[in-house]
Every structure is written in structure tokens, then in C-alpha cells.
PDB file of C-alpha atoms and ligand atoms in Angstrom:
ATOM      1  CA  UNK A   1      -0.295  -0.005  -0.133  1.00 90.00           C
ATOM      2  CA  UNK A   2       1.043   3.784  -0.852  1.00 96.00           C
ATOM      3  CA  UNK A   3       0.054   6.945   0.157  1.00 98.00           C
ATOM      4  CA  UNK A   4      -0.193   9.943  -2.552  1.00 98.00           C
ATOM      5  CA  UNK A   5      -0.406  14.049  -1.367  1.00 98.00           C
ATOM      6  CA  UNK A   6      -2.639  14.713  -3.701  1.00 99.00           C
ATOM      7  CA  UNK A   7      -2.604  19.189  -4.689  1.00 99.00           C
ATOM      8  CA  UNK A   8      -3.950  21.064  -6.198  1.00 98.00           C
ATOM      9  CA  UNK A   9      -4.454  25.277  -6.179  1.00 98.00           C
ATOM     10  CA  UNK A  10      -6.227  26.339  -9.593  1.00 98.00           C
ATOM     11  CA  UNK A  11      -8.879  29.112  -9.207  1.00 98.00           C
ATOM     12  CA  UNK A  12     -10.686  27.403 -11.668  1.00 97.00           C
ATOM     13  CA  UNK A  13     -12.989  25.311 -10.026  1.00 88.00           C
ATOM     14  CA  UNK A  14     -14.983  23.575 -13.173  1.00 92.00           C
ATOM     15  CA  UNK A  15     -13.061  23.475 -16.146  1.00 96.00           C
ATOM     16  CA  UNK A  16      -9.408  23.834 -14.790  1.00 98.00           C
ATOM     17  CA  UNK A  17      -6.819  21.398 -17.066  1.00 98.00           C
ATOM     18  CA  UNK A  18      -4.519  21.279 -13.888  1.00 98.00           C
ATOM     19  CA  UNK A  19      -6.679  19.474 -11.539  1.00 98.00           C
ATOM     20  CA  UNK A  20      -8.607  17.436 -14.017  1.00 98.00           C
ATOM     21  CA  UNK A  21      -4.713  16.205 -14.896  1.00 99.00           C
ATOM     22  CA  UNK A  22      -4.314  15.715 -11.585  1.00 98.00           C
ATOM     23  CA  UNK A  23      -7.407  14.123 -11.113  1.00 98.00           C
ATOM     24  CA  UNK A  24      -6.625  11.556 -13.652  1.00 98.00           C
ATOM     25  CA  UNK A  25      -3.355  10.928 -11.975  1.00 98.00           C
ATOM     26  CA  UNK A  26      -5.229  10.329  -8.488  1.00 98.00           C
ATOM     27  CA  UNK A  27      -7.629   7.681 -10.039  1.00 98.00           C
ATOM     28  CA  UNK A  28      -5.002   5.611 -12.031  1.00 98.00           C
ATOM     29  CA  UNK A  29      -2.949   5.561  -8.559  1.00 98.00           C
ATOM     30  CA  UNK A  30      -5.910   4.462  -6.191  1.00 97.00           C
ATOM     31  CA  UNK A  31      -6.748   1.877  -8.961  1.00 97.00           C
ATOM     32  CA  UNK A  32      -3.367   0.613  -9.202  1.00 97.00           C
ATOM     33  CA  UNK A  33      -3.422  -1.257  -5.872  1.00 96.00           C
ATOM     34  CA  UNK A  34      -6.036  -1.755  -3.122  1.00 95.00           C
ATOM     35  CA  UNK A  35      -5.562  -0.244  -0.051  1.00 95.00           C
ATOM     36  CA  UNK A  36      -3.485   2.513  -1.844  1.00 97.00           C
ATOM     37  CA  UNK A  37      -4.587   5.646   0.067  1.00 97.00           C
ATOM     38  CA  UNK A  38      -4.805   9.730  -0.899  1.00 98.00           C
ATOM     39  CA  UNK A  39      -4.449  12.518   1.010  1.00 98.00           C
ATOM     40  CA  UNK A  40      -6.051  15.793  -0.585  1.00 98.00           C
ATOM     41  CA  UNK A  41      -5.302  19.084   0.236  1.00 98.00           C
ATOM     42  CA  UNK A  42      -6.736  21.985  -2.001  1.00 98.00           C
ATOM     43  CA  UNK A  43      -4.432  24.767  -1.355  1.00 98.00           C
ATOM     44  CA  UNK A  44      -6.849  27.194  -3.418  1.00 98.00           C
ATOM     45  CA  UNK A  45     -10.456  26.147  -1.332  1.00 98.00           C
ATOM     46  CA  UNK A  46      -8.671  26.081   1.773  1.00 98.00           C
ATOM     47  CA  UNK A  47      -5.667  28.271   1.690  1.00 98.00           C
ATOM     48  CA  UNK A  48      -2.688  28.508   3.708  1.00 98.00           C
ATOM     49  CA  UNK A  49      -1.216  31.828   5.372  1.00 98.00           C
ATOM     50  CA  UNK A  50       1.854  33.340   5.151  1.00 98.00           C
ATOM     51  CA  UNK A  51       4.601  31.919   6.858  1.00 98.00           C
ATOM     52  CA  UNK A  52       4.228  33.697  10.385  1.00 98.00           C
ATOM     53  CA  UNK A  53       7.600  33.968  11.071  1.00 97.00           C
ATOM     54  CA  UNK A  54      11.035  33.690   9.359  1.00 97.00           C
ATOM     55  CA  UNK A  55      12.853  31.688  11.924  1.00 98.00           C
ATOM     56  CA  UNK A  56      10.041  28.618  11.237  1.00 98.00           C
ATOM     57  CA  UNK A  57      12.341  28.630   7.894  1.00 98.00           C
ATOM     58  CA  UNK A  58      14.696  26.613  10.145  1.00 96.00           C
ATOM     59  CA  UNK A  59      14.212  23.234  12.397  1.00 95.00           C
ATOM     60  CA  UNK A  60      14.182  24.099  15.501  1.00 92.00           C
ATOM     61  CA  UNK A  61      17.695  23.475  16.709  1.00 92.00           C
ATOM     62  CA  UNK A  62      18.812  25.492  13.503  1.00 94.00           C
ATOM     63  CA  UNK A  63      17.128  28.704  14.391  1.00 94.00           C
ATOM     64  CA  UNK A  64      18.542  32.095  15.632  1.00 92.00           C
ATOM     65  CA  UNK A  65      19.016  32.533  19.288  1.00 94.00           C
ATOM     66  CA  UNK A  66      15.935  33.945  20.854  1.00 94.00           C
ATOM     67  CA  UNK A  67      13.636  32.515  17.770  1.00 94.00           C
ATOM     68  CA  UNK A  68      10.283  32.277  19.541  1.00 94.00           C
ATOM     69  CA  UNK A  69       7.251  31.697  16.533  1.00 96.00           C
ATOM     70  CA  UNK A  70       3.520  31.252  17.416  1.00 97.00           C
ATOM     71  CA  UNK A  71       2.717  27.406  19.027  1.00 97.00           C
ATOM     72  CA  UNK A  72       0.095  28.351  16.406  1.00 98.00           C
ATOM     73  CA  UNK A  73       2.033  28.960  13.663  1.00 98.00           C
ATOM     74  CA  UNK A  74       4.639  26.049  14.680  1.00 97.00           C
ATOM     75  CA  UNK A  75       1.702  23.391  14.896  1.00 98.00           C
ATOM     76  CA  UNK A  76       0.289  24.102  11.547  1.00 98.00           C
ATOM     77  CA  UNK A  77       3.737  23.985   9.711  1.00 98.00           C
ATOM     78  CA  UNK A  78       4.475  20.599  11.863  1.00 98.00           C
ATOM     79  CA  UNK A  79       1.262  19.094  10.252  1.00 98.00           C
ATOM     80  CA  UNK A  80       2.200  20.284   6.587  1.00 98.00           C
ATOM     81  CA  UNK A  81       5.603  18.670   6.595  1.00 98.00           C
ATOM     82  CA  UNK A  82       4.160  15.648   8.709  1.00 98.00           C
ATOM     83  CA  UNK A  83       1.518  15.067   5.890  1.00 98.00           C
ATOM     84  CA  UNK A  84       5.019  15.321   3.260  1.00 98.00           C
ATOM     85  CA  UNK A  85       6.935  12.682   5.058  1.00 98.00           C
ATOM     86  CA  UNK A  86       4.201  10.416   4.911  1.00 98.00           C
ATOM     87  CA  UNK A  87       3.585  10.472   1.788  1.00 98.00           C
ATOM     88  CA  UNK A  88       4.849   8.073  -0.757  1.00 98.00           C
ATOM     89  CA  UNK A  89       4.575  10.164  -3.829  1.00 98.00           C
ATOM     90  CA  UNK A  90       3.373  13.693  -4.034  1.00 98.00           C
ATOM     91  CA  UNK A  91       1.154  14.929  -7.192  1.00 98.00           C
ATOM     92  CA  UNK A  92       0.957  19.132  -7.199  1.00 98.00           C
ATOM     93  CA  UNK A  93      -1.515  20.807  -9.650  1.00 98.00           C
ATOM     94  CA  UNK A  94       0.573  24.094 -10.574  1.00 98.00           C
ATOM     95  CA  UNK A  95      -1.193  26.570 -13.264  1.00 98.00           C
ATOM     96  CA  UNK A  96       1.114  29.079 -14.374  1.00 98.00           C
ATOM     97  CA  UNK A  97      -0.146  32.700 -12.834  1.00 98.00           C
ATOM     98  CA  UNK A  98       1.549  35.818 -13.873  1.00 98.00           C
ATOM     99  CA  UNK A  99       4.542  33.276 -14.895  1.00 98.00           C
ATOM    100  CA  UNK A 100       4.853  32.309 -11.555  1.00 98.00           C
ATOM    101  CA  UNK A 101       3.801  30.442  -8.857  1.00 97.00           C
ATOM    102  CA  UNK A 102       0.120  30.431  -7.862  1.00 98.00           C
ATOM    103  CA  UNK A 103       0.492  32.510  -4.010  1.00 98.00           C
ATOM    104  CA  UNK A 104      -1.074  29.386  -2.848  1.00 98.00           C
ATOM    105  CA  UNK A 105       1.245  27.034  -3.481  1.00 98.00           C
ATOM    106  CA  UNK A 106       4.458  29.278  -2.505  1.00 98.00           C
ATOM    107  CA  UNK A 107       2.518  29.554   1.167  1.00 98.00           C
ATOM    108  CA  UNK A 108       2.623  25.996   1.011  1.00 98.00           C
ATOM    109  CA  UNK A 109       6.472  25.538   0.102  1.00 98.00           C
ATOM    110  CA  UNK A 110       7.341  28.293   2.383  1.00 98.00           C
ATOM    111  CA  UNK A 111       5.945  26.257   5.320  1.00 98.00           C
ATOM    112  CA  UNK A 112       7.365  22.846   4.078  1.00 98.00           C
ATOM    113  CA  UNK A 113      10.698  23.548   2.604  1.00 98.00           C
ATOM    114  CA  UNK A 114      13.002  23.927   6.177  1.00 97.00           C
ATOM    115  CA  UNK A 115      16.714  22.490   6.675  1.00 96.00           C
ATOM    116  CA  UNK A 116      17.090  20.208   9.132  1.00 95.00           C
ATOM    117  CA  UNK A 117      13.730  18.501   8.692  1.00 95.00           C
ATOM    118  CA  UNK A 118      12.708  18.668   4.835  1.00 97.00           C
ATOM    119  CA  UNK A 119      15.985  19.430   3.650  1.00 96.00           C
ATOM    120  CA  UNK A 120      19.480  18.123   4.395  1.00 92.00           C
ATOM    121  CA  UNK A 121      21.380  20.069   6.634  1.00 91.00           C
ATOM    122  CA  UNK A 122      23.865  19.061   9.785  1.00 84.00           C
ATOM    123  CA  UNK A 123      21.163  18.101  11.864  1.00 85.00           C
ATOM    124  CA  UNK A 124      19.673  15.860   9.508  1.00 87.00           C
ATOM    125  CA  UNK A 125      19.933  13.605   6.087  1.00 87.00           C
ATOM    126  CA  UNK A 126      17.541  13.895   3.223  1.00 91.00           C
ATOM    127  CA  UNK A 127      14.559  12.789   4.516  1.00 95.00           C
ATOM    128  CA  UNK A 128      12.446  13.069   1.112  1.00 97.00           C
ATOM    129  CA  UNK A 129      15.563  11.531  -1.112  1.00 96.00           C
ATOM    130  CA  UNK A 130      14.746   9.482  -3.971  1.00 97.00           C
ATOM    131  CA  UNK A 131      10.508  10.081  -3.334  1.00 98.00           C
ATOM    132  CA  UNK A 132       8.505  10.767  -6.389  1.00 98.00           C
ATOM    133  CA  UNK A 133       7.107  14.510  -6.514  1.00 98.00           C
ATOM    134  CA  UNK A 134       4.600  15.064  -9.828  1.00 98.00           C
ATOM    135  CA  UNK A 135       4.474  18.759 -10.859  1.00 98.00           C
ATOM    136  CA  UNK A 136       1.515  19.333 -13.363  1.00 98.00           C
ATOM    137  CA  UNK A 137       1.353  22.532 -14.902  1.00 98.00           C
ATOM    138  CA  UNK A 138      -0.973  24.148 -16.916  1.00 98.00           C
ATOM    139  CA  UNK A 139      -0.095  27.342 -18.904  1.00 98.00           C
ATOM    140  CA  UNK A 140      -2.433  29.644 -21.017  1.00 98.00           C
ATOM    141  CA  UNK A 141       0.325  30.313 -23.640  1.00 98.00           C
ATOM    142  CA  UNK A 142       2.935  28.763 -25.809  1.00 97.00           C
ATOM    143  CA  UNK A 143       6.285  27.885 -23.704  1.00 97.00           C
ATOM    144  CA  UNK A 144       7.761  25.300 -26.065  1.00 93.00           C
ATOM    145  CA  UNK A 145      11.061  25.821 -27.631  1.00 93.00           C
ATOM    146  CA  UNK A 146      11.434  28.565 -30.045  1.00 95.00           C
ATOM    147  CA  UNK A 147       8.274  30.070 -28.697  1.00 94.00           C
ATOM    148  CA  UNK A 148       8.223  33.881 -27.695  1.00 92.00           C
ATOM    149  CA  UNK A 149       7.657  32.487 -24.211  1.00 96.00           C
ATOM    150  CA  UNK A 150      10.325  30.328 -24.290  1.00 96.00           C
ATOM    151  CA  UNK A 151      12.111  30.976 -20.254  1.00 97.00           C
ATOM    152  CA  UNK A 152       9.053  32.630 -19.512  1.00 98.00           C
ATOM    153  CA  UNK A 153       7.643  29.884 -17.079  1.00 98.00           C
ATOM    154  CA  UNK A 154       9.327  31.158 -13.490  1.00 98.00           C
ATOM    155  CA  UNK A 155       6.951  28.475 -11.731  1.00 98.00           C
ATOM    156  CA  UNK A 156       8.464  25.411 -12.829  1.00 98.00           C
ATOM    157  CA  UNK A 157      12.021  25.648 -12.267  1.00 98.00           C
ATOM    158  CA  UNK A 158      11.369  26.735  -8.746  1.00 98.00           C
ATOM    159  CA  UNK A 159       9.358  23.474  -7.761  1.00 98.00           C
ATOM    160  CA  UNK A 160      12.175  21.554  -9.579  1.00 98.00           C
ATOM    161  CA  UNK A 161      15.011  23.227  -7.519  1.00 98.00           C
ATOM    162  CA  UNK A 162      13.209  23.446  -4.197  1.00 98.00           C
ATOM    163  CA  UNK A 163      11.205  20.109  -4.661  1.00 98.00           C
ATOM    164  CA  UNK A 164      14.137  18.226  -6.783  1.00 98.00           C
ATOM    165  CA  UNK A 165      17.776  19.802  -5.911  1.00 97.00           C
ATOM    166  CA  UNK A 166      17.274  21.191  -2.306  1.00 96.00           C
ATOM    167  CA  UNK A 167      14.952  18.426  -0.621  1.00 97.00           C
ATOM    168  CA  UNK A 168      16.010  15.648  -2.956  1.00 97.00           C
ATOM    169  CA  UNK A 169      12.928  14.370  -4.888  1.00 98.00           C
ATOM    170  CA  UNK A 170      12.531  13.224  -8.242  1.00 98.00           C
ATOM    171  CA  UNK A 171      10.826  15.235  -9.746  1.00 98.00           C
ATOM    172  CA  UNK A 172       8.536  14.467 -13.168  1.00 98.00           C
ATOM    173  CA  UNK A 173       7.037  17.634 -14.714  1.00 98.00           C
ATOM    174  CA  UNK A 174       3.959  16.878 -16.754  1.00 98.00           C
ATOM    175  CA  UNK A 175       2.523  20.130 -18.808  1.00 98.00           C
ATOM    176  CA  UNK A 176      -0.688  21.459 -20.624  1.00 98.00           C
ATOM    177  CA  UNK A 177       0.480  24.170 -22.839  1.00 98.00           C
ATOM    178  CA  UNK A 178      -1.883  26.514 -25.016  1.00 98.00           C
ATOM    179  CA  UNK A 179      -4.933  26.204 -22.351  1.00 98.00           C
ATOM    180  CA  UNK A 180      -6.477  29.797 -23.634  1.00 98.00           C
ATOM    181  CA  UNK A 181      -6.072  29.111 -27.279  1.00 97.00           C
ATOM    182  CA  UNK A 182     -10.230  28.701 -27.904  1.00 96.00           C
ATOM    183  CA  UNK A 183     -10.159  32.445 -26.261  1.00 96.00           C
ATOM    184  CA  UNK A 184      -7.739  33.982 -26.565  1.00 96.00           C
ATOM    185  CA  UNK A 185      -7.662  35.729 -30.400  1.00 96.00           C
ATOM    186  CA  UNK A 186      -3.870  35.923 -31.104  1.00 94.00           C
ATOM    187  CA  UNK A 187      -3.929  31.836 -29.765  1.00 95.00           C
ATOM    188  CA  UNK A 188      -6.336  30.717 -32.340  1.00 95.00           C
ATOM    189  CA  UNK A 189      -4.374  28.949 -34.836  1.00 95.00           C
ATOM    190  CA  UNK A 190      -3.054  26.645 -32.079  1.00 96.00           C
ATOM    191  CA  UNK A 191      -6.051  24.958 -30.476  1.00 97.00           C
ATOM    192  CA  UNK A 192      -5.606  21.760 -32.215  1.00 97.00           C
ATOM    193  CA  UNK A 193      -1.747  21.686 -30.637  1.00 97.00           C
ATOM    194  CA  UNK A 194      -3.369  22.735 -27.550  1.00 98.00           C
ATOM    195  CA  UNK A 195      -5.675  20.113 -27.259  1.00 98.00           C
ATOM    196  CA  UNK A 196      -3.077  17.617 -28.069  1.00 98.00           C
ATOM    197  CA  UNK A 197      -1.067  18.726 -25.150  1.00 98.00           C
ATOM    198  CA  UNK A 198      -3.837  18.195 -22.783  1.00 98.00           C
ATOM    199  CA  UNK A 199      -4.796  14.806 -24.265  1.00 98.00           C
ATOM    200  CA  UNK A 200      -1.145  13.952 -23.804  1.00 98.00           C
ATOM    201  CA  UNK A 201      -0.954  15.263 -20.701  1.00 98.00           C
ATOM    202  CA  UNK A 202      -3.746  13.479 -19.707  1.00 98.00           C
ATOM    203  CA  UNK A 203      -2.562  10.326 -20.837  1.00 98.00           C
ATOM    204  CA  UNK A 204       0.931  10.685 -19.247  1.00 98.00           C
ATOM    205  CA  UNK A 205      -0.864  11.348 -15.769  1.00 98.00           C
ATOM    206  CA  UNK A 206      -2.745   7.671 -16.284  1.00 98.00           C
ATOM    207  CA  UNK A 207       0.211   5.906 -17.225  1.00 98.00           C
ATOM    208  CA  UNK A 208       2.516   7.358 -14.268  1.00 98.00           C
ATOM    209  CA  UNK A 209      -0.116   7.169 -11.567  1.00 98.00           C
ATOM    210  CA  UNK A 210      -0.793   3.531 -12.524  1.00 98.00           C
ATOM    211  CA  UNK A 211       3.076   2.565 -12.332  1.00 98.00           C
ATOM    212  CA  UNK A 212       4.052   4.573  -9.370  1.00 98.00           C
ATOM    213  CA  UNK A 213       0.902   3.270  -7.673  1.00 98.00           C
ATOM    214  CA  UNK A 214       1.686  -0.250  -8.667  1.00 96.00           C
ATOM    215  CA  UNK A 215       5.316   0.429  -7.154  1.00 86.00           C
ATOM    216  CA  UNK A 216       5.128  -1.405  -3.363  1.00 72.00           C
ATOM    217  CA  UNK A 217       6.380   1.707  -1.031  1.00 70.00           C
TER     218      UNK A 217
HETATM  219  C1  LIG B 301      -4.062  35.580 -12.216  1.00 58.24           C
HETATM  220  C2  LIG B 301      -4.247  34.583 -13.483  1.00 58.24           C
HETATM  221  C3  LIG B 301      -2.554  34.639 -14.181  1.00 58.24           C
HETATM  222  C4  LIG B 301      -2.394  33.988 -15.397  1.00 58.24           C
HETATM  223  N1  LIG B 301      -0.852  34.249 -16.193  1.00 58.24           N
HETATM  224  C5  LIG B 301      -0.545  33.606 -17.079  1.00 58.24           C
HETATM  225  C6  LIG B 301       0.625  33.978 -17.843  1.00 58.24           C
HETATM  226  O1  LIG B 301       1.298  34.665 -17.041  1.00 58.24           O
HETATM  227  N2  LIG B 301       1.075  33.030 -18.731  1.00 58.24           N
HETATM  228  C7  LIG B 301      -0.071  32.394 -19.214  1.00 58.24           C
HETATM  229  O2  LIG B 301       0.642  31.467 -20.214  1.00 58.24           O
HETATM  230  N3  LIG B 301      -0.858  31.886 -18.654  1.00 58.24           N
HETATM  231  C8  LIG B 301      -1.404  32.692 -17.779  1.00 58.24           C
HETATM  232  N4  LIG B 301      -2.769  32.561 -16.967  1.00 58.24           N
HETATM  233  C9  LIG B 301      -3.683  31.233 -17.770  1.00 58.24           C
HETATM  234  C10 LIG B 301      -3.843  29.810 -17.262  1.00 58.24           C
HETATM  235  O3  LIG B 301      -2.592  29.685 -16.901  1.00 58.24           O
HETATM  236  C11 LIG B 301      -4.520  28.803 -17.582  1.00 58.24           C
HETATM  237  O4  LIG B 301      -5.595  29.143 -17.944  1.00 58.24           O
HETATM  238  C12 LIG B 301      -4.341  28.046 -17.308  1.00 58.24           C
HETATM  239  O5  LIG B 301      -5.192  26.794 -17.939  1.00 58.24           O
HETATM  240  C13 LIG B 301      -4.856  27.778 -15.491  1.00 58.24           C
HETATM  241  O6  LIG B 301      -5.034  26.329 -15.382  1.00 58.24           O
HETATM  242  P1  LIG B 301      -6.236  25.864 -15.209  1.00 58.24           P
HETATM  243  O7  LIG B 301      -7.016  25.203 -16.619  1.00 58.24           O
HETATM  244  O8  LIG B 301      -5.888  24.662 -14.393  1.00 58.24           O
HETATM  245  O9  LIG B 301      -7.316  26.627 -14.174  1.00 58.24           O
HETATM  246  C14 LIG B 301      -3.183  33.260 -16.071  1.00 58.24           C
HETATM  247  C15 LIG B 301      -4.503  33.019 -15.533  1.00 58.24           C
HETATM  248  C16 LIG B 301      -4.667  33.420 -14.337  1.00 58.24           C
HETATM  249  C17 LIG B 301      -5.967  33.321 -13.469  1.00 58.24           C
END
């Protein structure tokens, strides 16, 4: 039995492509093995506060002298970190907003990226090393190689850096671009390409969800 931590963040409740793709992964993961469990957190519907105190960026033994974060803020952070550490697989749906992360995902990241707990330090090793993290990105425009927006997605690199390089997780990115092709006149000629990318992303999510769900934790 394996546990999936499934996070979504789109502010679109009905037609969100990132939510549809994470849902496809979720369903395949659950179906892959009896007893597979999913913990779900909707970062948009149930938003987290900003990190309350800078000292919470560090594990207790690494905090500056005199640091005294609010107990309630520390408890919330503990709950989020425990949720992440208990998951065999992390799945995050991340729409591109203003070339960046939704602020709801940034708030989650600020709580869980903690040297000495979720990232290696003098106090601890790499608790999450090698654990799979699946990042589902949806972007209104075209960010493919050679496009005008190439290199302007500033959400994916941040998540790859923190989850992958800092925390040591094994990050896979599934992307659906051109999601606004049917509604933005300048993208009108790209509707089919956007639909193909979406169909491909759904297939990738189903295949990866089934594969990671079948893997014995
Ligand atoms: C606040 C906001 C900002 C956005 N900024 C961008 C952007 O910078 N680049 C882009 O390509 N699309 C942008 N979009 C479009 C979304 O990336 C696109 O609609 C995507 O499909 C959203 O994910 P979802 O389908 O899961 O809701 C923005 C949408 C919103 C709501």
C-alpha cells in the first residue's frame, strides 16, 4: 500500500486543466493497488496563511537565538511537514499565474521547505531523497522551445529547484500548454496543438499514476 499526497491550486473550479490532469493521476494511483490511500489538500479552496515567522524556515535546532514562533504557526507547519513526510508520492497541480507560482503554492512551499527537516543540513539527512514528486503545470500560452514565451515559465524551475535539488525528490513534470487557445484570438491557430498537449498530459498522468501506484512502498 502507498500513500499519495494530492495538492491542487487552480482558482478555476470547473474547467481547470491542472485539476483534471491531477484527478486522472489520482484515479489511476488509487486503482493500481488495493489499499492505496490519498490525502488531498486544496490549496486554493482552503488556503494556508503566509509563513508567520522567518525562524520557521529552520528546524528548531538551527533557529536564531531568541526565536519564538507562535505555537499555532509551528503546529500548522508540523502538520504540513508530517503530511509530506508520510506520503510515498507527491502530486501538485500548478497553473501558471503571472509567469509564476500561484501564491497558495508558494505559501505551502514556504512552510514545508525547512533545512534540518525536509532538506539536508548538519542536523539531518535527506528525509525525502528519491521520493517521487509529480508536478502538473497548465499554462495559457505557448512555452515550447522557440516560442516567444520560451524561458518565461518561472513556476516550474522554482519547484524543480526546491523539491528536486534542495529536498532531493525525484521530480517529473507533466505540462499542458495553450489552454487559452480557444479564447484568446492571438492563439486561435493553436487550438488543436493545445488539445493534443492536453490529451498527452492526461495519458502521461494516467500511466504515471498507475505505475507509481503499483510500486510497493
Ligand atoms: C491570475 C492568472 C494569471 C495568469 N497568468 C498567466 C501567465 O502569466 N501566462 C500564461 O500563459 N497564462 C496565464 N494565465 C492562464 C492560466 O495559466 C491558464 O488558464 C491555465 O490553464 C490555468 O490552469 P487551470 O486550467 O488548471 O485553471 C493566468 C491565469 C490567471 C487566472
